Amino acid sequence: MLTRLLAATGALALLTVVPGPDLAVVTRRALVAGPRDALRTVAGIATGLLVWGALAVAGLAAVLAASPAAYPAVRLLGAGYLVFLGAQALWQHRRAASAAPAHKGPAAVGGPWRTGLVSNLLNPKIAVFYTGLLPALAPPGLPPAWAMTLLVLLHTALTLAWLGGYVLLLSRAGPVLHQPRIRRALGRTTGVTLIGFGLLLATAGT
């Protein structure tokens, strides 16, 4: 059982550090509003994982993943939300004046926790991940519901550690990131990345 759990931890860690929409959303929030808001965004993402985990344990995520109507609807909503965030980032950094004080950036729109939560809940790939991969990684010797719960909590902890550490790394690079030229370049890159993830999500089922 311990060997299986260690293998599951390694697989979850690799999946956690692969760049995706969550990382782009956190990056955008860190650039726009600073590390505190970015950490609250991370907390929202973690809450979304817990919600998806509860749905997976209850079997509802599997129903969503298999539904010919529900899955595409959530997928398109998630894609639209990512494109909206990307366009918002591009617009905000386009309007940011290069002479603005280093500690001020374009105002963030929407609560950070809510932004992280919504971006995660509107990612139906989490449902597929939790219903397709987690059962295969579940350690033997535990009831399926308990094994799934353990893996969901483990994945949430890894996500908090990874994204939280990433935010702290960005905050340490503050003097560089606060340079107007760097902020604009990163803001544009993040905006384009979010739009790209949204378009990929929108066309994933085609």
PDB file of C-alpha atoms in Angstrom:
ATOM      1  CA  MET A   1       0.000   0.000   0.000  1.00  0.00           C
ATOM      2  CA  LEU A   2       2.805   2.426   0.867  1.00  0.00           C
ATOM      3  CA  THR A   3       4.531   1.783  -2.459  1.00  0.00           C
ATOM      4  CA  ARG A   4       1.281   2.420  -4.341  1.00  0.00           C
ATOM      5  CA  LEU A   5       0.694   5.627  -2.374  1.00  0.00           C
ATOM      6  CA  LEU A   6       4.213   6.888  -3.145  1.00  0.00           C
ATOM      7  CA  ALA A   7       3.690   6.136  -6.829  1.00  0.00           C
ATOM      8  CA  ALA A   8       0.372   7.991  -6.747  1.00  0.00           C
ATOM      9  CA  THR A   9       2.058  10.944  -5.037  1.00  0.00           C
ATOM     10  CA  GLY A  10       4.700  11.072  -7.749  1.00  0.00           C
ATOM     11  CA  ALA A  11       2.122  10.962 -10.514  1.00  0.00           C
ATOM     12  CA  LEU A  12       0.019  13.670  -8.883  1.00  0.00           C
ATOM     13  CA  ALA A  13       3.100  15.844  -8.328  1.00  0.00           C
ATOM     14  CA  LEU A  14       4.038  15.618 -12.009  1.00  0.00           C
ATOM     15  CA  LEU A  15       0.511  16.495 -13.070  1.00  0.00           C
ATOM     16  CA  THR A  16       0.427  19.392 -10.612  1.00  0.00           C
ATOM     17  CA  VAL A  17       3.576  21.121 -11.887  1.00  0.00           C
ATOM     18  CA  VAL A  18       2.605  20.888 -15.572  1.00  0.00           C
ATOM     19  CA  PRO A  19       1.688  24.467 -16.598  1.00  0.00           C
ATOM     20  CA  GLY A  20      -2.017  24.970 -17.196  1.00  0.00           C
ATOM     21  CA  PRO A  21      -4.859  27.464 -16.776  1.00  0.00           C
ATOM     22  CA  ASP A  22      -4.505  27.549 -12.970  1.00  0.00           C
ATOM     23  CA  LEU A  23      -0.894  28.715 -13.219  1.00  0.00           C
ATOM     24  CA  ALA A  24      -1.830  31.357 -15.777  1.00  0.00           C
ATOM     25  CA  VAL A  25      -4.695  32.638 -13.619  1.00  0.00           C
ATOM     26  CA  VAL A  26      -2.424  32.864 -10.567  1.00  0.00           C
ATOM     27  CA  THR A  27       0.273  34.635 -12.598  1.00  0.00           C
ATOM     28  CA  ARG A  28      -2.222  37.179 -13.854  1.00  0.00           C
ATOM     29  CA  ARG A  29      -3.492  37.854 -10.339  1.00  0.00           C
ATOM     30  CA  ALA A  30       0.038  38.226  -8.963  1.00  0.00           C
ATOM     31  CA  LEU A  31       0.935  40.745 -11.674  1.00  0.00           C
ATOM     32  CA  VAL A  32      -2.284  42.718 -11.358  1.00  0.00           C
ATOM     33  CA  ALA A  33      -2.890  42.765  -7.596  1.00  0.00           C
ATOM     34  CA  GLY A  34       0.176  41.354  -5.839  1.00  0.00           C
ATOM     35  CA  PRO A  35       1.062  38.201  -3.900  1.00  0.00           C
ATOM     36  CA  ARG A  36      -1.727  38.418  -1.299  1.00  0.00           C
ATOM     37  CA  ASP A  37      -4.442  38.341  -3.923  1.00  0.00           C
ATOM     38  CA  ALA A  38      -2.555  35.639  -5.808  1.00  0.00           C
ATOM     39  CA  LEU A  39      -2.477  33.464  -2.678  1.00  0.00           C
ATOM     40  CA  ARG A  40      -6.217  33.987  -2.243  1.00  0.00           C
ATOM     41  CA  THR A  41      -6.620  32.875  -5.855  1.00  0.00           C
ATOM     42  CA  VAL A  42      -4.634  29.740  -5.023  1.00  0.00           C
ATOM     43  CA  ALA A  43      -7.020  29.126  -2.109  1.00  0.00           C
ATOM     44  CA  GLY A  44      -9.959  29.419  -4.518  1.00  0.00           C
ATOM     45  CA  ILE A  45      -8.359  26.894  -6.868  1.00  0.00           C
ATOM     46  CA  ALA A  46      -7.816  24.506  -3.952  1.00  0.00           C
ATOM     47  CA  THR A  47     -11.468  24.920  -2.958  1.00  0.00           C
ATOM     48  CA  GLY A  48     -12.475  24.053  -6.510  1.00  0.00           C
ATOM     49  CA  LEU A  49     -10.420  20.869  -6.330  1.00  0.00           C
ATOM     50  CA  LEU A  50     -12.160  19.910  -3.107  1.00  0.00           C
ATOM     51  CA  VAL A  51     -15.555  20.496  -4.721  1.00  0.00           C
ATOM     52  CA  TRP A  52     -14.595  18.377  -7.738  1.00  0.00           C
ATOM     53  CA  GLY A  53     -13.240  15.746  -5.357  1.00  0.00           C
ATOM     54  CA  ALA A  54     -16.498  15.634  -3.411  1.00  0.00           C
ATOM     55  CA  LEU A  55     -18.429  15.290  -6.677  1.00  0.00           C
ATOM     56  CA  ALA A  56     -16.097  12.498  -7.802  1.00  0.00           C
ATOM     57  CA  VAL A  57     -16.496  10.596  -4.541  1.00  0.00           C
ATOM     58  CA  ALA A  58     -20.258  11.000  -4.831  1.00  0.00           C
ATOM     59  CA  GLY A  59     -20.158   9.787  -8.434  1.00  0.00           C
ATOM     60  CA  LEU A  60     -21.539  13.017  -9.903  1.00  0.00           C
ATOM     61  CA  ALA A  61     -18.319  13.949 -11.699  1.00  0.00           C
ATOM     62  CA  ALA A  62     -18.464  10.670 -13.623  1.00  0.00           C
ATOM     63  CA  VAL A  63     -22.006  11.493 -14.727  1.00  0.00           C
ATOM     64  CA  LEU A  64     -20.848  14.925 -15.929  1.00  0.00           C
ATOM     65  CA  ALA A  65     -17.841  13.480 -17.751  1.00  0.00           C
ATOM     66  CA  ALA A  66     -20.056  10.929 -19.535  1.00  0.00           C
ATOM     67  CA  SER A  67     -22.930  13.301 -20.324  1.00  0.00           C
ATOM     68  CA  PRO A  68     -23.220  14.235 -24.011  1.00  0.00           C
ATOM     69  CA  ALA A  69     -24.768  17.584 -23.072  1.00  0.00           C
ATOM     70  CA  ALA A  70     -23.396  18.637 -19.672  1.00  0.00           C
ATOM     71  CA  TYR A  71     -19.711  18.151 -20.423  1.00  0.00           C
ATOM     72  CA  PRO A  72     -19.665  20.291 -23.609  1.00  0.00           C
ATOM     73  CA  ALA A  73     -21.681  22.999 -21.839  1.00  0.00           C
ATOM     74  CA  VAL A  74     -19.250  23.238 -18.930  1.00  0.00           C
ATOM     75  CA  ARG A  75     -16.312  22.995 -21.338  1.00  0.00           C
ATOM     76  CA  LEU A  76     -17.549  25.961 -23.380  1.00  0.00           C
ATOM     77  CA  LEU A  77     -18.316  27.977 -20.244  1.00  0.00           C
ATOM     78  CA  GLY A  78     -14.808  27.313 -18.954  1.00  0.00           C
ATOM     79  CA  ALA A  79     -13.288  28.215 -22.311  1.00  0.00           C
ATOM     80  CA  GLY A  80     -15.251  31.450 -22.418  1.00  0.00           C
ATOM     81  CA  TYR A  81     -14.171  32.348 -18.892  1.00  0.00           C
ATOM     82  CA  LEU A  82     -10.489  31.782 -19.704  1.00  0.00           C
ATOM     83  CA  VAL A  83     -10.771  33.868 -22.871  1.00  0.00           C
ATOM     84  CA  PHE A  84     -12.499  36.598 -20.847  1.00  0.00           C
ATOM     85  CA  LEU A  85      -9.688  36.603 -18.266  1.00  0.00           C
ATOM     86  CA  GLY A  86      -7.076  36.696 -21.019  1.00  0.00           C
ATOM     87  CA  ALA A  87      -8.749  39.566 -22.843  1.00  0.00           C
ATOM     88  CA  GLN A  88      -9.141  41.399 -19.542  1.00  0.00           C
ATOM     89  CA  ALA A  89      -5.426  40.985 -18.817  1.00  0.00           C
ATOM     90  CA  LEU A  90      -4.477  42.295 -22.265  1.00  0.00           C
ATOM     91  CA  TRP A  91      -6.799  45.296 -21.896  1.00  0.00           C
ATOM     92  CA  GLN A  92      -5.635  46.167 -18.390  1.00  0.00           C
ATOM     93  CA  HIS A  93      -1.940  46.030 -19.243  1.00  0.00           C
ATOM     94  CA  ARG A  94      -2.529  47.946 -22.461  1.00  0.00           C
ATOM     95  CA  ARG A  95      -4.007  50.774 -20.383  1.00  0.00           C
ATOM     96  CA  ALA A  96      -1.296  50.656 -17.714  1.00  0.00           C
ATOM     97  CA  ALA A  97       0.891  53.738 -17.970  1.00  0.00           C
ATOM     98  CA  SER A  98       4.611  53.077 -18.119  1.00  0.00           C
ATOM     99  CA  ALA A  99       5.198  55.911 -15.656  1.00  0.00           C
ATOM    100  CA  ALA A 100       2.890  54.473 -12.971  1.00  0.00           C
ATOM    101  CA  PRO A 101       4.428  53.862  -9.529  1.00  0.00           C
ATOM    102  CA  ALA A 102       6.106  50.449  -9.289  1.00  0.00           C
ATOM    103  CA  HIS A 103       3.854  49.233  -6.511  1.00  0.00           C
ATOM    104  CA  LYS A 104       0.657  50.007  -8.394  1.00  0.00           C
ATOM    105  CA  GLY A 105      -0.765  48.093 -11.307  1.00  0.00           C
ATOM    106  CA  PRO A 106      -4.084  47.976 -13.101  1.00  0.00           C
ATOM    107  CA  ALA A 107      -6.957  47.341 -10.727  1.00  0.00           C
ATOM    108  CA  ALA A 108      -7.971  43.730 -10.352  1.00  0.00           C
ATOM    109  CA  VAL A 109     -11.519  42.862 -11.307  1.00  0.00           C
ATOM    110  CA  GLY A 110     -13.433  40.328  -9.223  1.00  0.00           C
ATOM    111  CA  GLY A 111     -12.523  38.729  -5.938  1.00  0.00           C
ATOM    112  CA  PRO A 112      -9.317  36.642  -6.062  1.00  0.00           C
ATOM    113  CA  TRP A 113     -10.771  33.629  -4.245  1.00  0.00           C
ATOM    114  CA  ARG A 114     -13.807  33.643  -6.494  1.00  0.00           C
ATOM    115  CA  THR A 115     -11.618  33.939  -9.593  1.00  0.00           C
ATOM    116  CA  GLY A 116      -9.628  30.860  -8.609  1.00  0.00           C
ATOM    117  CA  LEU A 117     -12.742  28.915  -7.659  1.00  0.00           C
ATOM    118  CA  VAL A 118     -14.682  29.698 -10.830  1.00  0.00           C
ATOM    119  CA  SER A 119     -11.719  29.015 -13.141  1.00  0.00           C
ATOM    120  CA  ASN A 120     -11.253  25.612 -11.520  1.00  0.00           C
ATOM    121  CA  LEU A 121     -14.931  24.652 -11.362  1.00  0.00           C
ATOM    122  CA  LEU A 122     -15.369  25.526 -15.047  1.00  0.00           C
ATOM    123  CA  ASN A 123     -12.576  23.144 -16.018  1.00  0.00           C
ATOM    124  CA  PRO A 124     -14.363  19.863 -16.846  1.00  0.00           C
ATOM    125  CA  LYS A 125     -11.018  18.174 -17.426  1.00  0.00           C
ATOM    126  CA  ILE A 126     -10.719  17.995 -13.637  1.00  0.00           C
ATOM    127  CA  ALA A 127     -13.849  15.844 -13.629  1.00  0.00           C
ATOM    128  CA  VAL A 128     -12.305  13.535 -16.212  1.00  0.00           C
ATOM    129  CA  PHE A 129      -9.035  13.487 -14.287  1.00  0.00           C
ATOM    130  CA  TYR A 130     -10.712  12.661 -10.995  1.00  0.00           C
ATOM    131  CA  THR A 131     -12.950   9.962 -12.461  1.00  0.00           C
ATOM    132  CA  GLY A 132     -10.448   8.464 -14.906  1.00  0.00           C
ATOM    133  CA  LEU A 133      -7.021   8.653 -13.283  1.00  0.00           C
ATOM    134  CA  LEU A 134      -7.555   8.833  -9.546  1.00  0.00           C
ATOM    135  CA  PRO A 135      -9.327   5.464  -9.273  1.00  0.00           C
ATOM    136  CA  ALA A 136      -6.371   3.868 -11.057  1.00  0.00           C
ATOM    137  CA  LEU A 137      -3.958   5.480  -8.577  1.00  0.00           C
ATOM    138  CA  ALA A 138      -6.013   4.593  -5.496  1.00  0.00           C
ATOM    139  CA  PRO A 139      -3.973   2.506  -3.020  1.00  0.00           C
ATOM    140  CA  PRO A 140      -5.399  -0.949  -2.311  1.00  0.00           C
ATOM    141  CA  GLY A 141      -6.579  -1.933   1.124  1.00  0.00           C
ATOM    142  CA  LEU A 142      -8.893   1.068   1.524  1.00  0.00           C
ATOM    143  CA  PRO A 143     -12.563   1.437   0.650  1.00  0.00           C
ATOM    144  CA  PRO A 144     -12.853   3.208  -2.739  1.00  0.00           C
ATOM    145  CA  ALA A 145     -14.457   6.334  -1.244  1.00  0.00           C
ATOM    146  CA  TRP A 146     -11.725   6.673   1.397  1.00  0.00           C
ATOM    147  CA  ALA A 147      -8.980   6.042  -1.172  1.00  0.00           C
ATOM    148  CA  MET A 148     -10.400   8.706  -3.498  1.00  0.00           C
ATOM    149  CA  THR A 149     -10.759  11.169  -0.632  1.00  0.00           C
ATOM    150  CA  LEU A 150      -7.136  10.590   0.358  1.00  0.00           C
ATOM    151  CA  LEU A 151      -5.907  11.234  -3.183  1.00  0.00           C
ATOM    152  CA  VAL A 152      -8.058  14.358  -3.569  1.00  0.00           C
ATOM    153  CA  LEU A 153      -6.659  15.784  -0.327  1.00  0.00           C
ATOM    154  CA  LEU A 154      -3.148  14.872  -1.454  1.00  0.00           C
ATOM    155  CA  HIS A 155      -3.650  16.554  -4.820  1.00  0.00           C
ATOM    156  CA  THR A 156      -5.060  19.658  -3.128  1.00  0.00           C
ATOM    157  CA  ALA A 157      -2.074  19.833  -0.751  1.00  0.00           C
ATOM    158  CA  LEU A 158       0.372  19.479  -3.650  1.00  0.00           C
ATOM    159  CA  THR A 159      -1.451  22.201  -5.566  1.00  0.00           C
ATOM    160  CA  LEU A 160      -1.348  24.557  -2.581  1.00  0.00           C
ATOM    161  CA  ALA A 161       2.366  23.910  -2.082  1.00  0.00           C
ATOM    162  CA  TRP A 162       3.239  24.303  -5.760  1.00  0.00           C
ATOM    163  CA  LEU A 163       1.168  27.390  -6.562  1.00  0.00           C
ATOM    164  CA  GLY A 164       1.878  28.960  -3.160  1.00  0.00           C
ATOM    165  CA  GLY A 165       5.612  28.499  -3.695  1.00  0.00           C
ATOM    166  CA  TYR A 166       5.266  29.939  -7.175  1.00  0.00           C
ATOM    167  CA  VAL A 167       3.581  33.057  -5.792  1.00  0.00           C
ATOM    168  CA  LEU A 168       6.344  33.484  -3.208  1.00  0.00           C
ATOM    169  CA  LEU A 169       8.929  33.152  -5.977  1.00  0.00           C
ATOM    170  CA  LEU A 170       7.160  35.870  -7.951  1.00  0.00           C
ATOM    171  CA  SER A 171       7.070  38.112  -4.879  1.00  0.00           C
ATOM    172  CA  ARG A 172      10.845  37.711  -4.420  1.00  0.00           C
ATOM    173  CA  ALA A 173      11.311  38.773  -8.009  1.00  0.00           C
ATOM    174  CA  GLY A 174       9.230  41.879  -7.266  1.00  0.00           C
ATOM    175  CA  PRO A 175      11.881  44.529  -8.099  1.00  0.00           C
ATOM    176  CA  VAL A 176      12.249  43.037 -11.567  1.00  0.00           C
ATOM    177  CA  LEU A 177       8.562  42.337 -12.162  1.00  0.00           C
ATOM    178  CA  HIS A 178       7.573  45.838 -11.059  1.00  0.00           C
ATOM    179  CA  GLN A 179       9.481  47.411 -13.939  1.00  0.00           C
ATOM    180  CA  PRO A 180       6.781  48.765 -16.283  1.00  0.00           C
ATOM    181  CA  ARG A 181       8.251  47.132 -19.376  1.00  0.00           C
ATOM    182  CA  ILE A 182       8.499  43.729 -17.679  1.00  0.00           C
ATOM    183  CA  ARG A 183       4.988  44.016 -16.211  1.00  0.00           C
ATOM    184  CA  ARG A 184       3.510  44.829 -19.616  1.00  0.00           C
ATOM    185  CA  ALA A 185       5.384  41.988 -21.320  1.00  0.00           C
ATOM    186  CA  LEU A 186       4.361  39.447 -18.680  1.00  0.00           C
ATOM    187  CA  GLY A 187       0.796  40.742 -18.636  1.00  0.00           C
ATOM    188  CA  ARG A 188       0.497  40.364 -22.392  1.00  0.00           C
ATOM    189  CA  THR A 189       2.084  36.917 -22.289  1.00  0.00           C
ATOM    190  CA  THR A 190      -0.292  35.818 -19.541  1.00  0.00           C
ATOM    191  CA  GLY A 191      -3.284  37.211 -21.422  1.00  0.00           C
ATOM    192  CA  VAL A 192      -2.338  35.420 -24.629  1.00  0.00           C
ATOM    193  CA  THR A 193      -1.699  32.213 -22.649  1.00  0.00           C
ATOM    194  CA  LEU A 194      -5.134  32.347 -21.009  1.00  0.00           C
ATOM    195  CA  ILE A 195      -6.808  32.938 -24.359  1.00  0.00           C
ATOM    196  CA  GLY A 196      -4.806  30.057 -25.827  1.00  0.00           C
ATOM    197  CA  PHE A 197      -5.899  27.707 -23.034  1.00  0.00           C
ATOM    198  CA  GLY A 198      -9.484  28.835 -23.561  1.00  0.00           C
ATOM    199  CA  LEU A 199      -9.361  28.123 -27.283  1.00  0.00           C
ATOM    200  CA  LEU A 200      -7.750  24.721 -26.677  1.00  0.00           C
ATOM    201  CA  LEU A 201     -10.465  23.869 -24.170  1.00  0.00           C
ATOM    202  CA  ALA A 202     -13.191  25.047 -26.564  1.00  0.00           C
ATOM    203  CA  THR A 203     -11.892  22.891 -29.420  1.00  0.00           C
ATOM    204  CA  ALA A 204     -10.936  19.862 -27.288  1.00  0.00           C
ATOM    205  CA  GLY A 205     -14.123  18.020 -28.108  1.00  0.00           C
ATOM    206  CA  THR A 206     -14.121  18.774 -31.846  1.00  0.00           C
TER     207      THR A 206
END
